[in-house]
XYZ file of N, CA and C in Angstrom:
753
model
N 0.898 -1.116 -0.054
C -0.031 -0.121 -0.028
C 0.931 1.198 0.016
N 1.980 1.261 0.711
C 2.967 2.476 0.791
C 3.605 2.731 -0.550
N 3.912 1.639 -1.258
C 4.446 1.812 -2.745
C 3.354 2.189 -3.607
N 2.169 1.875 -3.381
C 0.962 2.233 -4.491
C 0.631 3.467 -4.160
N 0.780 4.028 -2.878
C 0.227 5.407 -2.547
C 1.358 6.126 -1.751
N 2.327 6.439 -2.494
C 3.656 7.017 -2.014
C 3.430 8.548 -1.417
N 2.240 8.980 -1.941
C 1.977 10.408 -1.514
C 1.433 10.469 -0.208
N 0.997 9.357 0.340
C 0.297 9.323 1.648
C 1.335 9.390 2.813
N 1.018 10.138 3.939
C 1.769 10.285 5.201
C 1.494 8.921 5.983
N 2.474 8.699 6.872
C 2.203 7.524 7.914
C 0.772 7.486 8.385
N 0.286 8.720 8.939
C -0.861 8.668 9.388
C -1.996 8.391 8.572
N -2.054 8.870 7.309
C -2.949 8.545 6.295
C -2.914 7.206 5.840
N -1.822 6.578 5.673
C -1.552 5.265 5.464
C -2.232 4.243 6.628
N -1.874 4.824 7.871
C -2.548 3.883 8.976
C -3.988 3.853 9.050
N -4.540 5.120 8.678
C -6.116 5.136 8.656
C -6.670 4.369 7.446
N -6.010 4.563 6.337
C -6.403 3.919 5.136
C -6.322 2.347 5.114
N -5.376 1.833 5.809
C -5.058 0.483 6.004
C -6.153 -0.032 6.986
N -6.394 0.610 7.955
C -7.561 0.216 8.923
C -8.913 0.117 8.170
N -9.187 1.095 7.381
C -10.519 1.333 6.750
C -10.447 0.084 5.778
N -9.523 -0.159 4.933
C -9.734 -1.020 3.769
C -9.435 -2.410 3.987
N -8.472 -2.662 5.053
C -8.126 -4.017 5.399
C -8.931 -4.593 6.767
N -9.389 -3.653 7.468
C -10.331 -4.207 8.665
C -9.264 -4.574 9.751
N -8.044 -4.119 9.632
C -7.160 -4.432 10.824
C -6.434 -3.148 11.314
N -6.265 -2.921 12.587
C -5.638 -1.779 12.965
C -4.196 -1.733 13.075
N -3.424 -0.712 12.546
C -2.256 -0.446 12.745
C -2.010 1.100 13.057
N -0.955 1.330 13.902
C -0.952 2.624 14.525
C 0.048 3.330 13.478
N -0.047 4.696 13.520
C 0.738 5.635 12.835
C 2.134 5.315 13.051
N 2.471 5.289 14.460
C 3.938 5.092 14.798
C 4.595 3.631 14.191
N 3.811 2.733 13.931
C 4.302 1.433 13.583
C 4.505 1.666 11.889
N 3.454 2.409 11.379
C 3.721 2.700 9.855
C 5.009 3.527 9.657
N 5.177 4.495 10.573
C 6.330 5.188 10.365
C 7.593 4.317 10.537
N 7.711 3.572 11.564
C 8.868 2.758 11.699
C 9.088 1.693 10.634
N 8.081 1.146 9.930
C 8.235 0.238 8.889
C 8.735 1.054 7.609
N 8.227 2.135 7.367
C 8.556 3.034 6.306
C 10.032 3.462 6.356
N 10.420 3.853 7.552
C 11.752 4.246 7.825
C 12.668 3.100 7.679
N 12.484 1.970 8.193
C 13.396 0.759 8.042
C 13.510 0.372 6.567
N 12.404 0.658 5.658
C 12.615 0.483 4.212
C 13.057 1.630 3.429
N 13.512 2.775 4.158
C 14.008 4.012 3.465
C 12.918 4.551 2.708
N 11.604 4.516 3.156
C 10.517 5.053 2.369
C 10.011 6.397 3.074
N 10.675 6.893 3.801
C 10.262 8.279 4.380
C 11.074 9.390 3.861
N 10.319 10.042 3.133
C 10.931 11.357 2.329
C 10.420 12.645 2.680
N 11.226 13.667 2.469
C 10.740 15.061 2.863
C 9.802 15.454 1.850
N 8.540 16.217 2.046
C 7.778 16.409 1.216
C 8.149 17.440 0.197
N 7.735 17.453 -1.089
C 8.245 18.385 -2.201
C 7.369 19.625 -2.285
N 6.776 19.936 -1.065
C 5.690 20.987 -1.074
C 5.789 21.588 0.258
N 5.090 22.785 0.504
C 5.070 23.503 1.796
C 4.058 22.951 2.598
N 4.289 22.634 3.793
C 3.230 22.235 4.676
C 3.003 23.202 5.797
N 1.853 23.794 5.971
C 1.410 24.767 6.914
C 0.212 24.270 7.734
N 0.168 24.900 8.931
C -1.032 24.537 9.756
C -2.071 25.631 9.531
N -3.339 25.080 9.482
C -4.494 26.164 9.455
C -4.269 27.083 10.636
N -4.714 28.309 10.183
C -4.438 29.451 11.211
C -5.727 29.347 12.163
N -5.617 30.324 13.148
C -6.623 30.411 14.178
C -7.993 30.268 13.575
N -8.804 29.429 14.370
C -10.194 29.339 13.922
C -11.002 30.537 14.003
N -12.032 30.618 13.366
C -13.047 31.759 13.593
C -13.490 31.846 14.974
N -13.754 32.914 15.403
C -13.936 33.012 16.970
C -15.220 32.107 17.501
N -16.180 32.059 16.473
C -17.478 31.308 16.855
C -17.338 29.994 16.050
N -17.196 28.913 16.749
C -16.926 27.589 16.328
C -18.263 27.031 15.702
N -18.221 26.337 14.443
C -19.465 25.953 13.817
C -19.614 24.487 14.458
N -20.909 24.149 14.415
C -21.312 22.767 14.996
C -21.926 21.965 14.191
N -22.162 22.415 12.912
C -22.944 21.538 11.811
C -22.565 22.064 10.398
N -22.780 21.117 9.406
C -22.536 21.713 7.984
C -23.512 22.813 7.591
N -23.130 23.558 6.722
C -23.772 24.691 6.184
C -24.161 25.779 7.097
N -23.503 25.790 8.282
C -23.769 26.804 9.137
C -22.966 28.023 8.814
N -21.639 27.892 8.376
C -20.907 28.924 7.893
C -20.166 28.482 6.623
N -19.976 29.296 5.667
C -19.235 29.015 4.353
C -18.039 29.964 4.496
N -16.927 29.560 4.082
C -15.747 30.568 3.779
C -15.600 30.581 2.358
N -15.226 31.783 1.866
C -14.988 31.966 0.396
C -13.810 32.964 0.147
N -13.166 32.602 -0.821
C -12.011 33.513 -1.165
C -11.517 33.120 -2.613
N -10.871 34.034 -3.272
C -10.204 33.870 -4.594
C -8.639 33.402 -4.245
N -8.137 32.460 -5.069
C -6.534 32.397 -5.470
C -6.487 32.415 -6.678
N -5.215 32.516 -7.135
C -4.612 32.696 -8.632
C -3.790 31.739 -9.123
N -3.782 31.553 -10.402
C -2.964 30.559 -11.078
C -2.624 31.303 -12.395
N -1.262 30.993 -12.827
C -0.758 31.637 -14.179
C -0.821 30.554 -15.148
N -1.338 30.813 -16.384
C -1.343 29.824 -17.320
C -0.391 30.516 -18.355
N 0.722 29.493 -18.739
C 1.595 30.154 -19.645
C 1.166 30.545 -21.057
N 1.579 31.657 -21.381
C 1.183 32.168 -22.846
C -0.361 32.753 -22.711
N -0.952 32.588 -21.677
C -2.325 33.000 -21.586
C -2.567 34.139 -20.498
N -2.138 33.818 -19.259
C -2.300 34.895 -18.213
C -2.828 34.401 -17.086
N -3.377 35.147 -16.231
C -3.848 34.804 -14.947
C -5.299 34.372 -14.917
N -5.704 33.317 -14.098
C -6.981 32.786 -13.856
C -7.208 32.808 -12.286
N -8.459 33.051 -11.965
C -8.739 33.252 -10.489
C -9.837 32.022 -10.105
N -9.323 31.490 -8.967
C -10.436 30.288 -8.604
C -11.077 30.872 -7.371
N -12.446 30.802 -7.568
C -13.413 31.101 -6.479
C -13.994 29.940 -5.854
N -13.811 29.728 -4.601
C -14.069 28.621 -3.863
C -15.192 28.905 -2.666
N -16.068 27.970 -2.440
C -17.045 28.018 -1.213
C -16.716 26.802 -0.423
N -16.156 27.076 0.749
C -15.740 25.770 1.477
C -16.653 25.758 2.787
N -17.207 24.659 3.213
C -17.905 24.555 4.500
C -17.106 24.588 5.661
N -17.376 25.526 6.528
C -16.468 25.711 7.635
C -16.332 24.526 8.610
N -17.437 23.930 8.820
C -17.470 22.812 9.740
C -16.731 21.527 9.336
N -16.878 21.151 7.931
C -16.361 20.070 7.448
C -15.169 20.232 6.482
N -14.852 21.342 6.011
C -13.769 21.599 5.119
C -14.199 21.074 3.640
N -15.330 20.711 3.556
C -15.850 20.097 2.263
C -15.888 21.415 1.176
N -15.432 21.037 0.159
C -15.559 22.129 -1.023
C -16.894 22.008 -1.744
N -17.862 22.767 -1.514
C -19.051 22.708 -1.804
C -19.166 23.199 -3.326
N -18.606 24.310 -3.799
C -18.604 24.750 -5.074
C -17.403 25.580 -5.454
N -16.997 25.669 -6.684
C -15.815 26.302 -7.220
C -16.037 26.718 -8.608
N -15.252 27.787 -8.997
C -15.553 28.324 -10.445
C -14.055 28.921 -10.655
N -13.517 28.576 -11.939
C -12.228 29.246 -12.340
C -12.652 30.318 -13.343
N -12.288 31.618 -12.955
C -12.788 32.657 -13.606
C -11.493 33.461 -14.204
N -11.844 34.322 -15.019
C -10.889 35.315 -15.674
C -10.935 36.619 -15.060
N -11.741 36.847 -14.084
C -11.719 38.084 -13.359
C -12.100 37.763 -11.905
N -12.151 38.782 -10.987
C -12.462 38.431 -9.546
C -13.588 39.391 -9.326
N -14.755 39.483 -9.968
C -15.780 40.425 -9.757
C -16.825 39.828 -8.818
N -17.608 40.730 -8.453
C -18.954 40.197 -7.529
C -19.641 39.189 -8.240
N -19.823 39.244 -9.511
C -20.599 38.333 -10.358
C -20.050 36.925 -10.230
N -18.753 36.848 -10.276
C -18.013 35.543 -10.135
C -18.273 35.012 -8.787
N -18.423 35.862 -7.706
C -18.665 35.207 -6.405
C -20.124 34.845 -6.255
N -21.104 35.560 -6.999
C -22.610 35.216 -6.802
C -22.712 33.871 -7.610
N -22.017 33.737 -8.679
C -22.170 32.606 -9.609
C -21.625 31.349 -8.741
N -20.555 31.639 -7.985
C -20.067 30.399 -7.129
C -21.121 30.097 -5.932
N -21.665 31.207 -5.690
C -22.750 30.895 -4.409
C -23.896 30.289 -4.923
N -24.327 30.757 -6.074
C -25.456 29.902 -6.795
C -25.158 28.522 -6.797
N -24.056 28.144 -7.260
C -23.755 26.707 -7.388
C -23.647 26.111 -5.929
N -23.054 26.623 -4.968
C -22.934 26.159 -3.601
C -24.443 26.140 -3.003
N -25.229 27.037 -3.228
C -26.715 26.831 -2.744
C -27.503 25.745 -3.318
N -27.353 25.531 -4.597
C -27.894 24.543 -5.200
C -27.361 23.124 -4.829
N -26.077 23.072 -4.687
C -25.412 21.764 -4.457
C -25.690 21.374 -2.909
N -25.850 22.334 -2.103
C -26.143 22.025 -0.603
C -27.656 21.679 -0.370
N -28.566 22.276 -1.361
C -29.895 22.260 -1.133
C -30.465 23.391 -0.381
N -29.501 24.365 0.028
C -29.812 25.533 0.738
C -30.675 26.667 -0.038
N -30.759 26.233 -1.248
C -31.620 27.169 -2.190
C -33.108 26.898 -1.943
N -33.554 26.024 -1.201
C -34.993 25.439 -1.139
C -35.575 26.499 -0.033
N -36.860 26.781 -0.362
C -37.670 27.676 0.456
C -37.864 27.107 1.822
N -37.857 25.884 2.014
C -38.142 25.391 3.510
C -36.799 25.325 4.283
N -35.795 25.753 3.816
C -34.400 25.915 4.546
C -34.555 27.202 5.376
N -34.630 27.179 6.631
C -34.885 28.445 7.526
C -33.587 29.001 7.842
N -32.553 28.149 8.118
C -31.090 28.613 8.642
C -30.171 28.644 7.445
N -30.139 29.728 6.705
C -29.293 29.708 5.561
C -27.796 30.135 6.105
N -26.842 29.586 5.297
C -25.486 29.854 5.694
C -24.933 31.176 5.998
N -24.127 31.496 6.992
C -23.334 32.730 7.129
C -22.201 32.705 6.001
N -21.938 33.761 5.187
C -20.551 33.610 4.433
C -19.723 34.356 5.089
N -18.496 33.902 5.139
C -17.217 34.358 5.929
C -16.347 34.826 4.637
N -15.964 36.072 4.479
C -14.991 36.341 3.505
C -13.874 37.568 4.020
N -13.087 37.868 3.172
C -12.065 39.010 3.469
C -12.760 40.200 3.003
N -11.982 41.260 2.807
C -12.562 42.609 2.462
C -12.181 42.969 1.036
N -11.891 42.045 0.321
C -11.575 42.342 -1.142
C -12.739 43.056 -1.815
N -12.403 43.696 -3.007
C -13.425 44.752 -3.518
C -14.761 43.794 -4.100
N -14.523 42.601 -4.330
C -15.727 41.731 -4.844
C -16.624 41.341 -3.739
N -15.986 41.491 -2.505
C -16.775 40.993 -1.245
C -17.472 42.193 -0.580
N -16.985 43.298 -0.867
C -17.636 44.552 -0.261
C -18.545 45.243 -1.286
N -18.648 44.696 -2.613
C -19.556 45.234 -3.733
C -21.030 45.267 -3.192
N -21.645 46.275 -3.575
C -23.170 46.349 -3.373
C -23.780 45.107 -4.072
N -23.347 44.790 -5.037
C -24.076 43.553 -5.798
C -24.049 42.395 -5.035
N -22.933 42.156 -4.298
C -22.944 40.905 -3.352
C -23.853 41.219 -2.370
N -23.881 42.322 -1.692
C -24.677 42.677 -0.578
C -26.307 42.466 -0.879
N -26.533 42.800 -2.168
C -27.971 42.621 -2.525
C -28.310 41.133 -2.705
N -27.304 40.382 -3.205
C -27.587 38.922 -3.376
C -27.623 38.149 -1.923
N -26.782 38.721 -1.027
C -26.979 38.034 0.222
C -28.251 38.270 0.737
N -28.638 39.496 0.807
C -30.117 39.919 1.292
C -31.121 39.148 0.655
N -31.091 39.052 -0.696
C -32.128 38.351 -1.457
C -32.178 36.730 -1.092
N -31.164 36.204 -0.864
C -31.038 34.816 -0.487
C -31.140 34.588 0.995
N -31.529 35.551 1.890
C -31.771 35.542 3.217
C -30.489 34.855 3.952
N -29.241 35.001 3.445
C -28.060 34.769 4.092
C -27.640 35.993 4.883
N -26.515 35.787 5.608
C -25.728 36.808 6.371
C -24.361 36.804 5.881
N -23.724 37.919 6.137
C -22.222 38.043 5.589
C -21.257 38.552 6.718
N -20.236 37.796 6.988
C -19.262 38.260 7.918
C -18.045 38.385 7.356
N -17.306 39.586 7.635
C -16.048 39.978 6.905
C -14.877 39.795 8.026
N -13.758 39.224 7.624
C -12.596 39.262 8.467
C -12.098 40.703 8.723
N -11.320 40.912 9.881
C -10.689 42.141 10.111
C -9.739 42.271 9.071
N -9.436 43.604 8.620
C -8.514 43.826 7.675
C -7.048 43.447 8.165
N -6.170 42.913 7.206
C -4.861 42.445 7.514
C -4.835 41.504 8.605
N -5.875 40.543 8.644
C -5.910 39.610 9.671
C -6.427 38.410 8.947
N -5.492 37.601 7.992
C -6.003 36.463 7.346
C -6.203 35.274 8.172
N -5.853 35.288 9.262
C -6.124 34.032 10.269
C -7.567 33.763 10.426
N -8.545 34.826 10.086
C -9.819 34.555 10.299
C -10.269 33.561 9.364
N -9.746 33.355 8.223
C -10.050 32.489 7.153
C -9.111 31.365 7.063
N -8.524 30.961 8.300
C -7.540 29.900 8.140
C -7.832 28.811 7.334
N -9.108 28.145 7.304
C -9.324 26.952 6.573
C -9.380 27.049 5.041
N -9.837 28.071 4.529
C -9.826 28.423 3.174
C -8.336 28.655 2.669
N -7.656 29.356 3.527
C -6.260 29.729 3.327
C -5.387 28.326 3.290
N -5.677 27.511 4.156
C -5.070 26.233 4.194
C -5.428 25.362 2.822
N -6.557 25.464 2.645
C -7.071 24.681 1.401
C -6.323 25.360 0.120
N -6.207 26.629 -0.206
C -5.540 27.161 -1.192
C -4.062 26.619 -1.192
N -3.350 26.472 0.054
C -1.988 26.070 -0.096
C -1.756 24.504 -0.455
N -2.816 23.756 0.097
C -2.799 22.263 -0.156
C -3.106 22.099 -1.582
N -4.092 22.860 -2.209
C -4.437 22.802 -3.807
C -3.160 23.054 -4.548
N -2.587 24.247 -4.247
C -1.367 24.569 -5.040
C -0.080 23.754 -4.945
N 0.099 23.064 -3.693
C 1.052 21.994 -3.578
C 1.003 21.018 -4.557
N -0.075 20.623 -4.766
C -0.303 19.663 -5.789
C -0.536 20.111 -7.201
N -1.387 21.092 -7.419
C -1.607 21.337 -8.883
C -0.494 22.162 -9.505
N 0.274 22.934 -8.724
C 1.455 23.783 -9.261
C 2.568 22.830 -9.618
N 2.761 21.511 -9.442
C 3.720 20.728 -9.815
C 3.751 20.471 -11.302
N 2.752 21.033 -11.992
C 2.587 20.829 -13.592
C 2.595 22.376 -13.996
N 2.903 22.427 -15.457
C 2.652 23.741 -15.969
C 1.418 23.532 -16.915
N 0.739 24.586 -17.027
C -0.534 24.576 -17.815
C -0.448 25.648 -18.872
N -1.124 25.324 -20.070
C -1.084 26.081 -21.392
C -2.436 26.642 -21.788
N -3.395 25.781 -21.250
C -4.789 26.124 -21.453
C -5.609 26.088 -20.226
N -6.662 27.126 -20.092
C -7.386 27.044 -19.012
C -8.180 25.668 -18.725
N -8.569 25.136 -19.678
C -9.133 23.788 -19.550
C -8.304 22.662 -18.904
N -6.934 22.735 -19.172
C -6.129 21.756 -18.599
C -5.988 22.199 -17.052
N -5.896 23.353 -16.592
C -5.920 23.622 -15.339
C -7.145 23.245 -14.597
N -8.296 23.540 -15.332
C -9.656 23.311 -14.647
C -9.854 21.771 -14.399
N -9.359 20.960 -15.406
C -9.298 19.521 -15.412
C -8.573 18.969 -14.025
N -7.366 19.536 -13.828
C -6.564 19.205 -12.770
C -7.171 19.575 -11.339
N -7.718 20.828 -11.454
C -8.309 21.308 -10.070
C -9.610 20.448 -9.813
N -10.212 20.010 -10.815
C -11.548 19.268 -10.591
C -11.096 17.895 -10.018
N -9.978 17.278 -10.589
C -9.592 16.025 -10.077
C -8.968 16.041 -8.575
N -8.345 17.098 -8.327
C -7.886 17.121 -6.942
C -8.931 17.410 -5.908
N -9.801 18.255 -6.208
C -11.083 18.540 -5.493
C -11.823 17.238 -5.108
N -11.915 16.357 -6.047
C -12.538 15.055 -5.911
C -11.830 14.297 -4.893
N -10.498 14.278 -5.089
C -9.578 13.537 -4.148
C -9.717 14.107 -2.822
N -9.658 15.578 -2.666
C -9.678 16.259 -1.367
C -10.903 16.056 -0.617
N -11.902 16.001 -1.350
C -13.458 15.869 -0.662
C -13.757 14.513 -0.347
N -13.249 13.483 -1.017
C -13.608 12.266 -0.729
C -12.517 11.161 -0.388
N -11.240 11.392 -0.687
C -10.291 10.455 -0.255
C -9.181 10.903 0.784
N -9.079 12.226 0.858
C -8.056 12.885 1.813
C -8.473 12.930 3.214
N -7.867 12.187 4.143
C -8.185 12.213 5.522
C -7.693 13.467 6.165
N -8.570 14.018 6.983
C -8.118 15.243 7.737
C -7.956 15.046 9.040
N -6.694 15.268 9.633
C -6.427 15.127 11.062
C -7.289 15.858 11.897
N -7.672 17.040 11.601
C -8.599 17.940 12.372
C -10.090 17.412 12.428
N -10.424 16.554 11.343
C -11.688 15.862 11.567
C -11.725 14.455 12.043
N -10.833 14.110 12.791
C -10.547 12.868 13.493
C -10.308 11.874 12.282
N -9.638 12.284 11.369
C -9.123 11.432 10.184
C -10.249 10.767 9.307
N -11.213 11.626 9.213
C -12.318 11.328 8.204
C -12.172 12.236 7.045
N -12.804 11.948 5.861
C -12.687 12.977 4.815
C -13.705 14.065 4.895
N -13.611 15.321 4.359
C -14.561 16.367 4.326
C -15.957 15.662 3.872
N -15.915 14.767 2.873
C -17.378 14.372 2.544
C -17.926 13.659 3.591
N -17.241 12.854 4.368
C -17.623 12.079 5.519
C -18.199 13.087 6.526
N -17.549 14.078 6.865
C -18.005 15.102 7.832
C -19.218 15.782 7.437
N -19.172 16.183 5.949
C -20.249 17.055 5.643
C -21.597 16.278 5.494
N -21.624 14.897 5.107
C -22.850 14.050 4.934
C -23.231 13.291 6.088
N -22.419 13.477 7.192
C -22.873 12.860 8.527
C -22.586 11.438 8.653
N -21.351 11.140 7.976
C -20.959 9.633 7.988
C -19.795 9.552 9.014
N -19.227 10.603 9.717
C -18.108 10.471 10.466
C -18.095 9.726 11.594
N -19.367 9.867 12.425
C -19.373 9.186 13.732
C -19.404 7.485 13.450
N -20.044 7.220 12.439
C -20.327 5.675 12.031
C -18.873 5.300 11.809
N -18.189 6.083 10.924
C -16.798 5.519 10.462
C -15.864 5.440 11.740
N -15.860 6.498 12.668
C -15.004 6.435 13.826
C -15.343 5.253 14.780
N -16.657 4.979 15.075
C -16.974 3.800 15.810
C -16.626 2.566 15.171
N -16.594 2.380 13.868
C -16.306 1.247 13.132
C -14.573 1.049 13.422
N -13.877 2.110 13.261
C -12.396 1.959 13.476
C -12.121 1.598 14.976
N -12.954 2.290 15.850
C -12.723 1.758 17.230
C -12.909 0.486 17.667
N -13.975 -0.300 16.819
C -14.300 -1.699 17.037
C -13.039 -2.473 16.396
N -12.587 -2.022 15.090
C -11.512 -2.698 14.569
C -10.222 -2.734 15.528
N -10.031 -1.530 15.996
C -8.866 -1.440 17.010
C -9.009 -2.508 18.197
N -10.100 -2.401 18.786
C -10.398 -3.462 19.872
C -10.126 -4.786 19.508
N -10.815 -5.237 18.353
C -10.680 -6.564 17.823
C -9.194 -6.902 17.564
N -8.507 -6.073 16.922
C -7.062 -6.113 16.485
C -6.297 -6.346 17.885
N -6.520 -5.529 18.864
C -5.828 -5.709 20.148
C -5.968 -7.224 20.628
N -7.267 -7.434 20.782
C -7.645 -8.775 21.298
C -7.113 -9.897 20.632
N -7.039 -9.699 19.153
C -6.484 -10.789 18.487
C -4.908 -10.913 18.713
N -4.185 -9.843 18.927
C -2.756 -9.744 19.159
C -2.590 -10.597 20.482
N -3.367 -10.193 21.488
C -3.215 -10.766 23.112
C -3.415 -12.268 22.939
N -4.385 -12.765 21.957
C -4.649 -14.219 21.929
C -3.399 -14.900 21.273
N -2.883 -14.172 20.258
C -1.651 -14.748 19.608
C -0.369 -14.859 20.597
N -0.184 -13.848 21.484
C 0.833 -13.708 22.506
C 0.625 -14.914 23.486
N -0.615 -15.082 23.976
C -1.043 -16.173 24.891
C -0.530 -17.549 24.226
N -1.021 -17.750 22.854
C -0.729 -19.099 22.321
C 0.705 -19.248 22.145
N 1.324 -18.304 21.813
C 2.849 -18.258 21.700
C 3.659 -18.617 23.057
N 3.099 -18.159 24.113
C 3.567 -18.239 25.405
C 3.269 -19.626 25.871
N 2.349 -20.106 25.526
C 1.747 -21.521 26.113
C 2.652 -22.557 25.745
């Protein structure tokens, strides 16, 4: 598994092995095995920790969404801007759009997709998400304010010069660029395809330590507790199996 998924850390390998093989192995054991076989390498990308959380911690999906732009350069083409809506509770990427500008219209287009994907555009949804953004021109525009009001949402903006407020989406941008920028892109469609592939991996395959090692999709769609309980059962069964083995060897 380590050779097949060389991009995974010892923590991620340990969790995936437990989930797929039904047998518990600790992160420390995986690390020792990898080190013994000279399979521990320094990452070829920057690893940062998410900044301080927003002062009011979310307790469920779609309670608050973080949104922001980040940029990519396409050789011979110019700059493209990625607009993302990330669920604060689960870190699930609900919607995204690769744009040629950073206008309020690009923000509202991404929010339209997020509202539809989450089901929050339905009339019977009483608690619409709060939107957390920075103070960029597109986020303080009157067009966005009108959109927020029309969709019965609320908007919170971080303090100027204090990006820590949006630590989760900043961390997402760094994670995305660590992978996507390993390649050069000459057409917007090529970049868009690579972003789509990584978002699929990030949402559905990448274990998050801050989410008790479940994926954002597991946390967003309410599967986390079932998965965590199953892992606990596997761990207990594995420990009991090892004890029986030791007893049999000692007998």
